[in-house]
């Protein structure tokens, strides 16, 4: 027998209530899944909008501050302004890929005939155990053009080149090509792989800074390019780029010396990673090297699958940086300021061996250090004094047999600062020493 309506206190003739009492309506029910999805969508859109807005704030502010609002204004850019703009790009906007582009620029110069022959015959770059320390040569964004350190860096580079220039092993055209690679690769890398390309102001600044460095190196532009004046850094870089293409046609081929360097440098790259990651790293490196350099170094062509995978990774990073990452609020520097007492500088980033890295607590116990240690990497301090953890002087840079030499040239570096004033354009005719 069923339960009677009387037992519930309800008469059979009483109508059933179809709407809840007012006290039930007053209760706030939890949001539905649809509501949460709406909130999440609004939050994501807001965060992406915030990232997009802030991403461009710093470069817009710098452009307004310096007044480089159009192409015509770039012709008045001074060497001090050019260096400041390049430093901003390297330290705030693109620290990882800017540094990588300079390393790649060095790699590109090793693939040409005269440079490779000279390096194999006299340099440590053909020796796996010495090659890592040479990644310190292109750090001109660290110092202002009239700082002692900037001038000493140029003086050291001139000292290392001088014997080979005198003997005819390094030609004026070789120096110009090295200069071109150093300024063109950052522009190319940012355009292809970063979250945005360089602005015209940044593009012009990189060209202008390296034009000034080329002047201090004594490069004769007129011999190679037929002129020595340009309106701005963009015009200069475009002119040298057209010339560099013909230079590569002539000299970037699989000579024995080039292939020898390719073997050493690829080994250096691969042994910087854990064994399980080396096959993939090798294939990705072949993709980024490009057809012409692969041919010169004797590297095989990568397959379609790894090529697609590599560019998918790069595209994913690009989109994440552009839409999901807030801009850096602090600069990223791989080089310390000179020690006030010793003048030595530390280098904080390394691939295989920690040359000039101080054995600080972070360097030996931080998250990155644990990663290196787990996969068998070398930490700062592991090899004692062999990798110079006390830092470096400019006289330390170069082949082992020339370390400690050239102090007189370094001491005279100040004369380079007299060739052009800080507030001059790099495209004014340089004064004779």
Short mmCIF file of C-alpha atoms in Angstrom, two decimals:
data_model
loop_
_atom_site.label_atom_id
_atom_site.label_comp_id
_atom_site.label_asym_id
_atom_site.label_seq_id
_atom_site.Cartn_x
_atom_site.Cartn_y
_atom_site.Cartn_z
CA UNK A 1 0.00 0.00 0.00
CA UNK A 2 1.33 3.37 -0.96
CA UNK A 3 1.98 6.21 1.37
CA UNK A 4 -1.14 8.31 1.79
CA UNK A 5 -1.24 11.98 1.13
CA UNK A 6 -2.55 12.46 4.66
CA UNK A 7 0.69 11.19 6.07
CA UNK A 8 2.40 14.13 4.42
CA UNK A 9 -0.23 16.57 5.60
CA UNK A 10 -1.40 17.20 2.10
CA UNK A 11 -5.02 16.84 1.08
CA UNK A 12 -5.52 15.14 -2.23
CA UNK A 13 -7.53 18.06 -3.40
CA UNK A 14 -4.78 20.57 -2.55
CA UNK A 15 -2.99 21.84 -5.67
CA UNK A 16 0.71 20.94 -6.00
CA UNK A 17 3.04 23.94 -5.62
CA UNK A 18 4.96 24.43 -8.89
CA UNK A 19 7.30 27.29 -7.84
CA UNK A 20 9.69 27.43 -4.81
CA UNK A 21 8.96 29.64 -1.85
CA UNK A 22 10.61 33.07 -1.72
CA UNK A 23 13.17 31.97 0.88
CA UNK A 24 14.50 29.34 -1.54
CA UNK A 25 14.80 31.93 -4.33
CA UNK A 26 16.95 34.09 -2.06
CA UNK A 27 19.64 31.41 -1.80
CA UNK A 28 22.67 32.18 -4.09
CA UNK A 29 23.40 29.02 -6.01
CA UNK A 30 27.01 28.33 -7.13
CA UNK A 31 27.97 29.52 -10.66
CA UNK A 32 27.35 27.06 -13.42
CA UNK A 33 30.11 25.64 -15.60
CA UNK A 34 29.07 28.13 -18.26
CA UNK A 35 29.66 31.02 -15.87
CA UNK A 36 33.12 29.77 -14.97
CA UNK A 37 33.97 29.38 -18.65
CA UNK A 38 32.85 32.97 -19.23
CA UNK A 39 35.02 34.25 -16.38
CA UNK A 40 37.99 32.25 -17.68
CA UNK A 41 37.50 33.61 -21.19
CA UNK A 42 37.33 37.18 -19.91
CA UNK A 43 40.46 36.58 -17.81
CA UNK A 44 42.40 35.10 -20.71
CA UNK A 45 41.38 37.89 -23.07
CA UNK A 46 42.29 40.47 -20.44
CA UNK A 47 45.68 38.90 -19.78
CA UNK A 48 46.49 38.59 -23.48
CA UNK A 49 45.45 42.21 -24.01
CA UNK A 50 47.62 43.31 -21.09
CA UNK A 51 50.63 41.40 -22.46
CA UNK A 52 50.09 42.83 -25.93
CA UNK A 53 49.78 46.37 -24.63
CA UNK A 54 52.81 46.20 -22.33
CA UNK A 55 54.99 44.34 -24.85
CA UNK A 56 55.33 47.44 -27.03
CA UNK A 57 55.31 50.09 -24.30
CA UNK A 58 59.07 50.16 -23.70
CA UNK A 59 60.14 50.42 -27.35
CA UNK A 60 57.51 53.11 -28.03
CA UNK A 61 58.76 55.08 -25.03
CA UNK A 62 62.37 54.80 -26.22
CA UNK A 63 61.41 55.90 -29.72
CA UNK A 64 59.62 58.98 -28.39
CA UNK A 65 62.48 59.81 -26.03
CA UNK A 66 65.09 59.74 -28.80
CA UNK A 67 62.84 61.27 -31.44
CA UNK A 68 63.38 58.63 -34.13
CA UNK A 69 59.83 58.66 -35.42
CA UNK A 70 60.46 58.20 -39.15
CA UNK A 71 63.13 57.06 -41.59
CA UNK A 72 64.46 60.58 -42.21
CA UNK A 73 65.22 61.08 -38.50
CA UNK A 74 67.52 58.05 -38.44
CA UNK A 75 70.23 59.93 -40.32
CA UNK A 76 71.02 62.00 -37.22
CA UNK A 77 71.56 58.99 -34.92
CA UNK A 78 74.81 59.27 -32.96
CA UNK A 79 77.08 56.40 -31.98
CA UNK A 80 76.04 56.78 -28.33
CA UNK A 81 72.37 56.53 -29.28
CA UNK A 82 73.01 53.58 -31.58
CA UNK A 83 74.76 51.64 -28.82
CA UNK A 84 72.04 52.46 -26.27
CA UNK A 85 69.33 51.21 -28.64
CA UNK A 86 71.24 48.01 -29.45
CA UNK A 87 71.87 47.40 -25.74
CA UNK A 88 68.17 47.85 -24.99
CA UNK A 89 67.29 45.26 -27.64
CA UNK A 90 69.83 42.79 -26.30
CA UNK A 91 69.19 43.25 -22.58
CA UNK A 92 65.42 43.77 -22.46
CA UNK A 93 63.67 42.75 -25.68
CA UNK A 94 65.52 39.70 -27.06
CA UNK A 95 68.32 38.56 -24.71
CA UNK A 96 68.22 34.87 -25.66
CA UNK A 97 67.96 35.11 -29.42
CA UNK A 98 70.15 38.20 -29.72
CA UNK A 99 72.96 36.30 -28.00
CA UNK A 100 72.23 33.25 -30.15
CA UNK A 101 72.33 35.36 -33.31
CA UNK A 102 75.82 36.61 -32.46
CA UNK A 103 76.99 33.04 -31.91
CA UNK A 104 75.45 32.10 -35.24
CA UNK A 105 77.20 35.07 -36.87
CA UNK A 106 80.53 33.69 -35.68
CA UNK A 107 79.60 30.27 -37.03
CA UNK A 108 78.81 31.80 -40.42
CA UNK A 109 82.25 33.42 -40.66
CA UNK A 110 83.90 30.03 -40.01
CA UNK A 111 82.30 28.72 -43.20
CA UNK A 112 84.31 30.97 -45.55
CA UNK A 113 87.68 30.11 -47.01
CA UNK A 114 90.21 32.63 -45.67
CA UNK A 115 88.74 32.79 -42.18
CA UNK A 116 88.60 29.00 -41.87
CA UNK A 117 92.15 28.51 -43.16
CA UNK A 118 93.51 31.04 -40.68
CA UNK A 119 91.56 29.64 -37.74
CA UNK A 120 92.56 26.04 -38.42
CA UNK A 121 96.24 26.92 -38.77
CA UNK A 122 96.72 29.29 -35.83
CA UNK A 123 93.61 29.35 -33.65
CA UNK A 124 92.25 27.27 -30.77
CA UNK A 125 88.92 27.10 -32.55
CA UNK A 126 89.99 23.91 -34.29
CA UNK A 127 90.48 22.29 -30.86
CA UNK A 128 87.39 21.11 -29.04
CA UNK A 129 88.90 21.70 -25.61
CA UNK A 130 89.68 25.38 -26.33
CA UNK A 131 86.83 26.43 -28.66
CA UNK A 132 84.20 27.28 -25.98
CA UNK A 133 86.06 30.25 -24.54
CA UNK A 134 86.00 32.14 -27.82
CA UNK A 135 82.32 33.07 -27.59
CA UNK A 136 83.34 36.26 -25.78
CA UNK A 137 84.50 38.22 -28.79
CA UNK A 138 81.32 40.03 -29.74
CA UNK A 139 80.13 41.83 -26.62
CA UNK A 140 80.14 45.44 -27.76
CA UNK A 141 76.58 46.06 -26.61
CA UNK A 142 77.77 45.96 -22.99
CA UNK A 143 79.69 49.24 -22.97
CA UNK A 144 79.24 52.72 -24.39
CA UNK A 145 81.44 53.53 -27.41
CA UNK A 146 83.79 55.77 -25.41
CA UNK A 147 84.06 53.55 -22.33
CA UNK A 148 87.51 52.10 -21.75
CA UNK A 149 86.12 48.56 -21.98
CA UNK A 150 84.60 49.15 -25.41
CA UNK A 151 87.82 50.62 -26.77
CA UNK A 152 89.92 47.87 -25.18
CA UNK A 153 87.70 45.23 -26.80
CA UNK A 154 88.29 46.78 -30.23
CA UNK A 155 92.02 47.16 -29.52
CA UNK A 156 92.26 43.50 -28.52
CA UNK A 157 90.47 42.42 -31.67
CA UNK A 158 92.81 44.55 -33.78
CA UNK A 159 95.82 43.07 -31.99
CA UNK A 160 94.67 39.51 -32.71
CA UNK A 161 94.01 40.29 -36.37
CA UNK A 162 97.13 42.36 -37.03
CA UNK A 163 99.68 39.59 -37.82
CA UNK A 164 97.32 37.89 -40.25
CA UNK A 165 96.39 41.13 -41.97
CA UNK A 166 100.07 41.96 -42.33
CA UNK A 167 100.85 38.53 -43.79
CA UNK A 168 97.89 38.64 -46.16
CA UNK A 169 96.09 35.70 -44.54
CA UNK A 170 93.15 37.94 -43.62
CA UNK A 171 92.03 40.43 -46.25
CA UNK A 172 90.01 43.62 -46.04
CA UNK A 173 87.05 41.80 -47.59
CA UNK A 174 87.22 39.10 -44.90
CA UNK A 175 87.01 41.71 -42.14
CA UNK A 176 84.04 43.33 -43.86
CA UNK A 177 82.25 40.00 -44.10
CA UNK A 178 82.80 39.30 -40.38
CA UNK A 179 81.42 42.77 -39.65
CA UNK A 180 78.41 42.15 -41.88
CA UNK A 181 77.56 38.82 -40.22
CA UNK A 182 77.74 40.44 -36.77
CA UNK A 183 75.21 43.12 -37.65
CA UNK A 184 72.98 41.25 -40.11
CA UNK A 185 72.33 38.07 -38.12
CA UNK A 186 70.56 39.82 -35.22
CA UNK A 187 68.26 41.55 -37.70
CA UNK A 188 67.53 38.26 -39.48
CA UNK A 189 67.06 36.24 -36.29
CA UNK A 190 64.58 38.69 -34.78
CA UNK A 191 62.62 38.85 -38.04
CA UNK A 192 62.37 35.07 -38.35
CA UNK A 193 62.34 33.70 -34.81
CA UNK A 194 61.43 36.33 -32.22
CA UNK A 195 58.07 37.71 -31.11
CA UNK A 196 58.59 40.79 -33.28
CA UNK A 197 61.06 42.04 -35.85
CA UNK A 198 63.41 44.91 -35.08
CA UNK A 199 61.92 48.33 -35.66
CA UNK A 200 63.55 50.65 -38.21
CA UNK A 201 65.15 52.49 -35.28
CA UNK A 202 66.69 49.28 -33.92
CA UNK A 203 67.69 48.10 -37.38
CA UNK A 204 69.45 51.39 -38.07
CA UNK A 205 71.11 51.35 -34.64
CA UNK A 206 72.65 47.90 -35.16
CA UNK A 207 73.99 48.97 -38.56
CA UNK A 208 75.31 52.26 -37.21
CA UNK A 209 77.04 50.66 -34.22
CA UNK A 210 78.86 48.11 -36.37
CA UNK A 211 79.76 50.75 -38.94
CA UNK A 212 81.57 52.60 -36.15
CA UNK A 213 83.29 49.40 -34.99
CA UNK A 214 84.38 48.74 -38.58
CA UNK A 215 85.92 52.21 -38.72
CA UNK A 216 87.87 51.49 -35.55
CA UNK A 217 89.03 48.20 -37.08
CA UNK A 218 90.40 50.11 -40.07
CA UNK A 219 88.12 48.49 -42.67
CA UNK A 220 88.34 50.26 -46.03
CA UNK A 221 84.74 50.36 -47.24
CA UNK A 222 85.47 52.20 -50.44
CA UNK A 223 87.71 49.41 -51.73
CA UNK A 224 84.95 46.82 -51.38
CA UNK A 225 81.77 48.88 -51.72
CA UNK A 226 82.84 51.77 -53.91
CA UNK A 227 81.84 54.42 -51.38
CA UNK A 228 82.20 55.30 -47.70
CA UNK A 229 79.12 57.40 -46.94
CA UNK A 230 75.53 56.34 -46.28
CA UNK A 231 72.44 58.07 -44.97
CA UNK A 232 71.80 55.70 -42.04
CA UNK A 233 72.43 52.24 -40.65
CA UNK A 234 69.70 50.62 -42.74
CA UNK A 235 71.13 51.86 -46.02
CA UNK A 236 74.61 50.81 -44.94
CA UNK A 237 73.48 47.31 -43.95
CA UNK A 238 71.49 46.84 -47.16
CA UNK A 239 74.53 47.79 -49.23
CA UNK A 240 76.86 45.44 -47.36
CA UNK A 241 74.25 42.65 -47.52
CA UNK A 242 74.19 42.79 -51.32
CA UNK A 243 77.99 42.69 -51.35
CA UNK A 244 78.09 39.79 -48.82
CA UNK A 245 75.94 37.60 -51.06
CA UNK A 246 78.57 37.80 -53.81
CA UNK A 247 81.32 37.19 -51.23
CA UNK A 248 79.62 33.98 -50.09
CA UNK A 249 79.22 32.83 -53.70
CA UNK A 250 82.96 33.16 -54.02
CA UNK A 251 84.23 31.80 -50.70
CA UNK A 252 81.57 29.74 -48.86
CA UNK A 253 82.34 26.26 -50.17
CA UNK A 254 83.29 22.88 -48.61
CA UNK A 255 87.02 23.48 -48.32
CA UNK A 256 88.88 21.02 -46.03
CA UNK A 257 89.49 23.70 -43.40
CA UNK A 258 85.81 24.67 -43.37
CA UNK A 259 84.73 21.05 -42.91
CA UNK A 260 87.27 20.61 -40.10
CA UNK A 261 85.83 23.60 -38.24
CA UNK A 262 82.32 22.31 -38.85
CA UNK A 263 83.17 19.01 -37.16
CA UNK A 264 84.66 20.74 -34.11
CA UNK A 265 81.83 23.24 -33.72
CA UNK A 266 79.08 20.65 -34.13
CA UNK A 267 80.82 18.46 -31.56
CA UNK A 268 81.00 21.45 -29.22
CA UNK A 269 77.30 22.08 -29.65
CA UNK A 270 76.21 18.47 -29.18
CA UNK A 271 78.38 17.73 -26.16
CA UNK A 272 76.80 20.74 -24.45
CA UNK A 273 73.57 18.72 -24.15
CA UNK A 274 72.69 15.40 -22.43
CA UNK A 275 73.29 12.28 -24.54
CA UNK A 276 69.60 11.53 -24.93
CA UNK A 277 68.99 15.00 -26.43
CA UNK A 278 71.92 15.04 -28.87
CA UNK A 279 70.26 13.33 -31.85
CA UNK A 280 67.35 15.78 -31.77
CA UNK A 281 69.67 18.75 -31.14
CA UNK A 282 71.80 17.70 -34.08
CA UNK A 283 68.82 17.59 -36.43
CA UNK A 284 67.43 20.93 -35.21
CA UNK A 285 70.87 22.50 -35.69
CA UNK A 286 70.92 21.30 -39.28
CA UNK A 287 67.59 23.02 -39.92
CA UNK A 288 68.77 26.38 -38.52
CA UNK A 289 72.13 26.22 -40.30
CA UNK A 290 70.55 26.67 -43.72
CA UNK A 291 71.39 25.26 -47.15
CA UNK A 292 74.51 27.27 -47.93
CA UNK A 293 76.27 26.74 -44.61
CA UNK A 294 75.29 23.06 -44.49
CA UNK A 295 76.91 22.58 -47.89
CA UNK A 296 80.08 24.41 -46.83
CA UNK A 297 80.44 22.44 -43.57
CA UNK A 298 79.53 19.15 -45.25
CA UNK A 299 76.45 18.61 -43.08
CA UNK A 300 73.54 16.46 -44.35
CA UNK A 301 70.17 17.97 -45.22
CA UNK A 302 67.50 17.45 -42.52
CA UNK A 303 64.23 15.67 -43.29
CA UNK A 304 60.80 17.20 -43.73
CA UNK A 305 59.51 15.97 -40.35
CA UNK A 306 62.30 17.51 -38.25
CA UNK A 307 62.14 20.72 -40.29
CA UNK A 308 58.41 21.03 -39.62
CA UNK A 309 58.92 20.16 -35.94
CA UNK A 310 61.65 22.80 -35.55
CA UNK A 311 59.63 25.60 -37.06
CA UNK A 312 56.56 24.55 -35.08
CA UNK A 313 58.58 24.90 -31.87
CA UNK A 314 59.84 28.32 -32.94
CA UNK A 315 56.34 29.46 -33.89
CA UNK A 316 54.97 28.25 -30.56
CA UNK A 317 57.62 30.18 -28.66
CA UNK A 318 57.00 33.26 -30.79
CA UNK A 319 53.25 33.24 -30.06
CA UNK A 320 53.79 32.54 -26.35
CA UNK A 321 56.24 35.43 -26.03
CA UNK A 322 54.02 37.79 -28.02
CA UNK A 323 50.66 37.08 -26.36
CA UNK A 324 51.27 35.25 -23.06
CA UNK A 325 54.48 36.74 -21.61
CA UNK A 326 54.83 40.05 -19.84
CA UNK A 327 57.87 42.13 -20.81
CA UNK A 328 61.01 41.87 -18.73
CA UNK A 329 61.22 44.37 -15.93
CA UNK A 330 64.95 43.84 -15.36
CA UNK A 331 67.78 43.59 -17.88
CA UNK A 332 69.39 40.25 -18.71
CA UNK A 333 73.17 40.58 -18.92
CA UNK A 334 75.62 37.77 -19.56
CA UNK A 335 78.64 39.91 -18.68
CA UNK A 336 79.57 41.58 -15.42
CA UNK A 337 80.94 45.04 -14.97
CA UNK A 338 84.74 45.15 -14.45
CA UNK A 339 85.87 44.48 -10.90
CA UNK A 340 86.97 47.85 -9.43
CA UNK A 341 90.21 46.35 -8.08
CA UNK A 342 91.29 43.78 -10.66
CA UNK A 343 89.48 44.95 -13.79
CA UNK A 344 88.37 41.37 -14.44
CA UNK A 345 84.92 40.52 -15.80
CA UNK A 346 82.76 37.44 -15.40
CA UNK A 347 80.75 35.71 -18.08
CA UNK A 348 77.55 34.14 -16.76
CA UNK A 349 76.33 32.02 -19.67
CA UNK A 350 78.03 29.03 -21.23
CA UNK A 351 77.34 26.06 -23.46
CA UNK A 352 79.80 23.29 -22.66
CA UNK A 353 82.37 24.66 -20.24
CA UNK A 354 81.92 27.55 -17.77
CA UNK A 355 84.81 29.75 -18.90
CA UNK A 356 85.12 32.87 -16.71
CA UNK A 357 82.07 31.87 -14.62
CA UNK A 358 82.37 32.59 -10.87
CA UNK A 359 81.49 29.58 -8.66
CA UNK A 360 78.72 31.41 -6.82
CA UNK A 361 76.00 29.66 -4.81
CA UNK A 362 73.47 30.20 -7.61
CA UNK A 363 75.89 28.94 -10.26
CA UNK A 364 76.46 25.71 -8.33
CA UNK A 365 73.13 25.14 -6.54
CA UNK A 366 70.47 27.03 -8.50
CA UNK A 367 67.84 25.33 -10.68
CA UNK A 368 69.93 25.68 -13.82
CA UNK A 369 72.94 24.22 -12.01
CA UNK A 370 70.89 21.20 -10.94
CA UNK A 371 69.85 20.66 -14.55
CA UNK A 372 73.47 20.74 -15.72
CA UNK A 373 74.55 18.45 -12.89
CA UNK A 374 71.82 15.85 -13.44
CA UNK A 375 72.78 15.48 -17.08
CA UNK A 376 76.52 15.31 -16.43
CA UNK A 377 77.39 18.94 -17.17
CA UNK A 378 80.32 20.90 -15.77
CA UNK A 379 79.53 23.52 -13.13
CA UNK A 380 81.53 26.67 -12.38
CA UNK A 381 84.41 25.72 -10.10
CA UNK A 382 84.45 22.02 -11.06
CA UNK A 383 87.78 22.29 -12.87
CA UNK A 384 89.47 24.59 -10.42
CA UNK A 385 91.56 27.34 -12.01
CA UNK A 386 91.62 25.76 -15.49
CA UNK A 387 88.55 27.66 -16.73
CA UNK A 388 89.56 30.94 -15.06
CA UNK A 389 86.68 31.33 -12.56
CA UNK A 390 88.32 34.57 -11.40
CA UNK A 391 87.11 36.22 -14.62
CA UNK A 392 89.01 37.54 -17.62
CA UNK A 393 91.03 40.50 -18.76
CA UNK A 394 91.05 41.54 -22.40
CA UNK A 395 94.57 40.15 -22.72
CA UNK A 396 93.11 36.69 -21.95
CA UNK A 397 90.95 36.67 -25.08
CA UNK A 398 92.35 34.85 -28.08
CA UNK A 399 94.39 31.73 -28.83
CA UNK A 400 96.19 30.18 -25.88
CA UNK A 401 99.64 31.11 -27.19
CA UNK A 402 98.63 34.82 -27.27
CA UNK A 403 97.01 34.99 -23.85
CA UNK A 404 98.68 37.59 -21.67
CA UNK A 405 100.20 39.36 -24.66
CA UNK A 406 99.22 42.69 -26.19
CA UNK A 407 99.01 44.70 -22.98
CA UNK A 408 100.71 47.68 -24.67
CA UNK A 409 98.05 47.79 -27.37
CA UNK A 410 95.34 47.57 -24.71
CA UNK A 411 96.97 50.46 -22.81
CA UNK A 412 96.90 52.59 -25.96
CA UNK A 413 93.23 51.83 -26.70
CA UNK A 414 92.20 55.31 -25.64
CA UNK A 415 93.40 56.78 -28.92
CA UNK A 416 90.53 55.00 -30.69
CA UNK A 417 88.07 57.16 -28.76
CA UNK A 418 89.56 60.27 -30.30
CA UNK A 419 88.69 59.27 -33.84
CA UNK A 420 85.03 60.23 -33.49
CA UNK A 421 83.09 62.11 -30.84
CA UNK A 422 80.27 60.41 -28.94
CA UNK A 423 77.68 62.84 -30.31
CA UNK A 424 78.73 62.32 -33.93
CA UNK A 425 76.96 60.14 -36.47
CA UNK A 426 78.81 56.94 -37.42
CA UNK A 427 78.46 58.09 -41.01
CA UNK A 428 80.57 61.19 -40.68
CA UNK A 429 84.02 60.79 -42.23
CA UNK A 430 86.30 59.49 -39.49
CA UNK A 431 89.26 61.52 -38.35
CA UNK A 432 92.75 60.21 -38.99
CA UNK A 433 94.71 59.14 -35.94
#
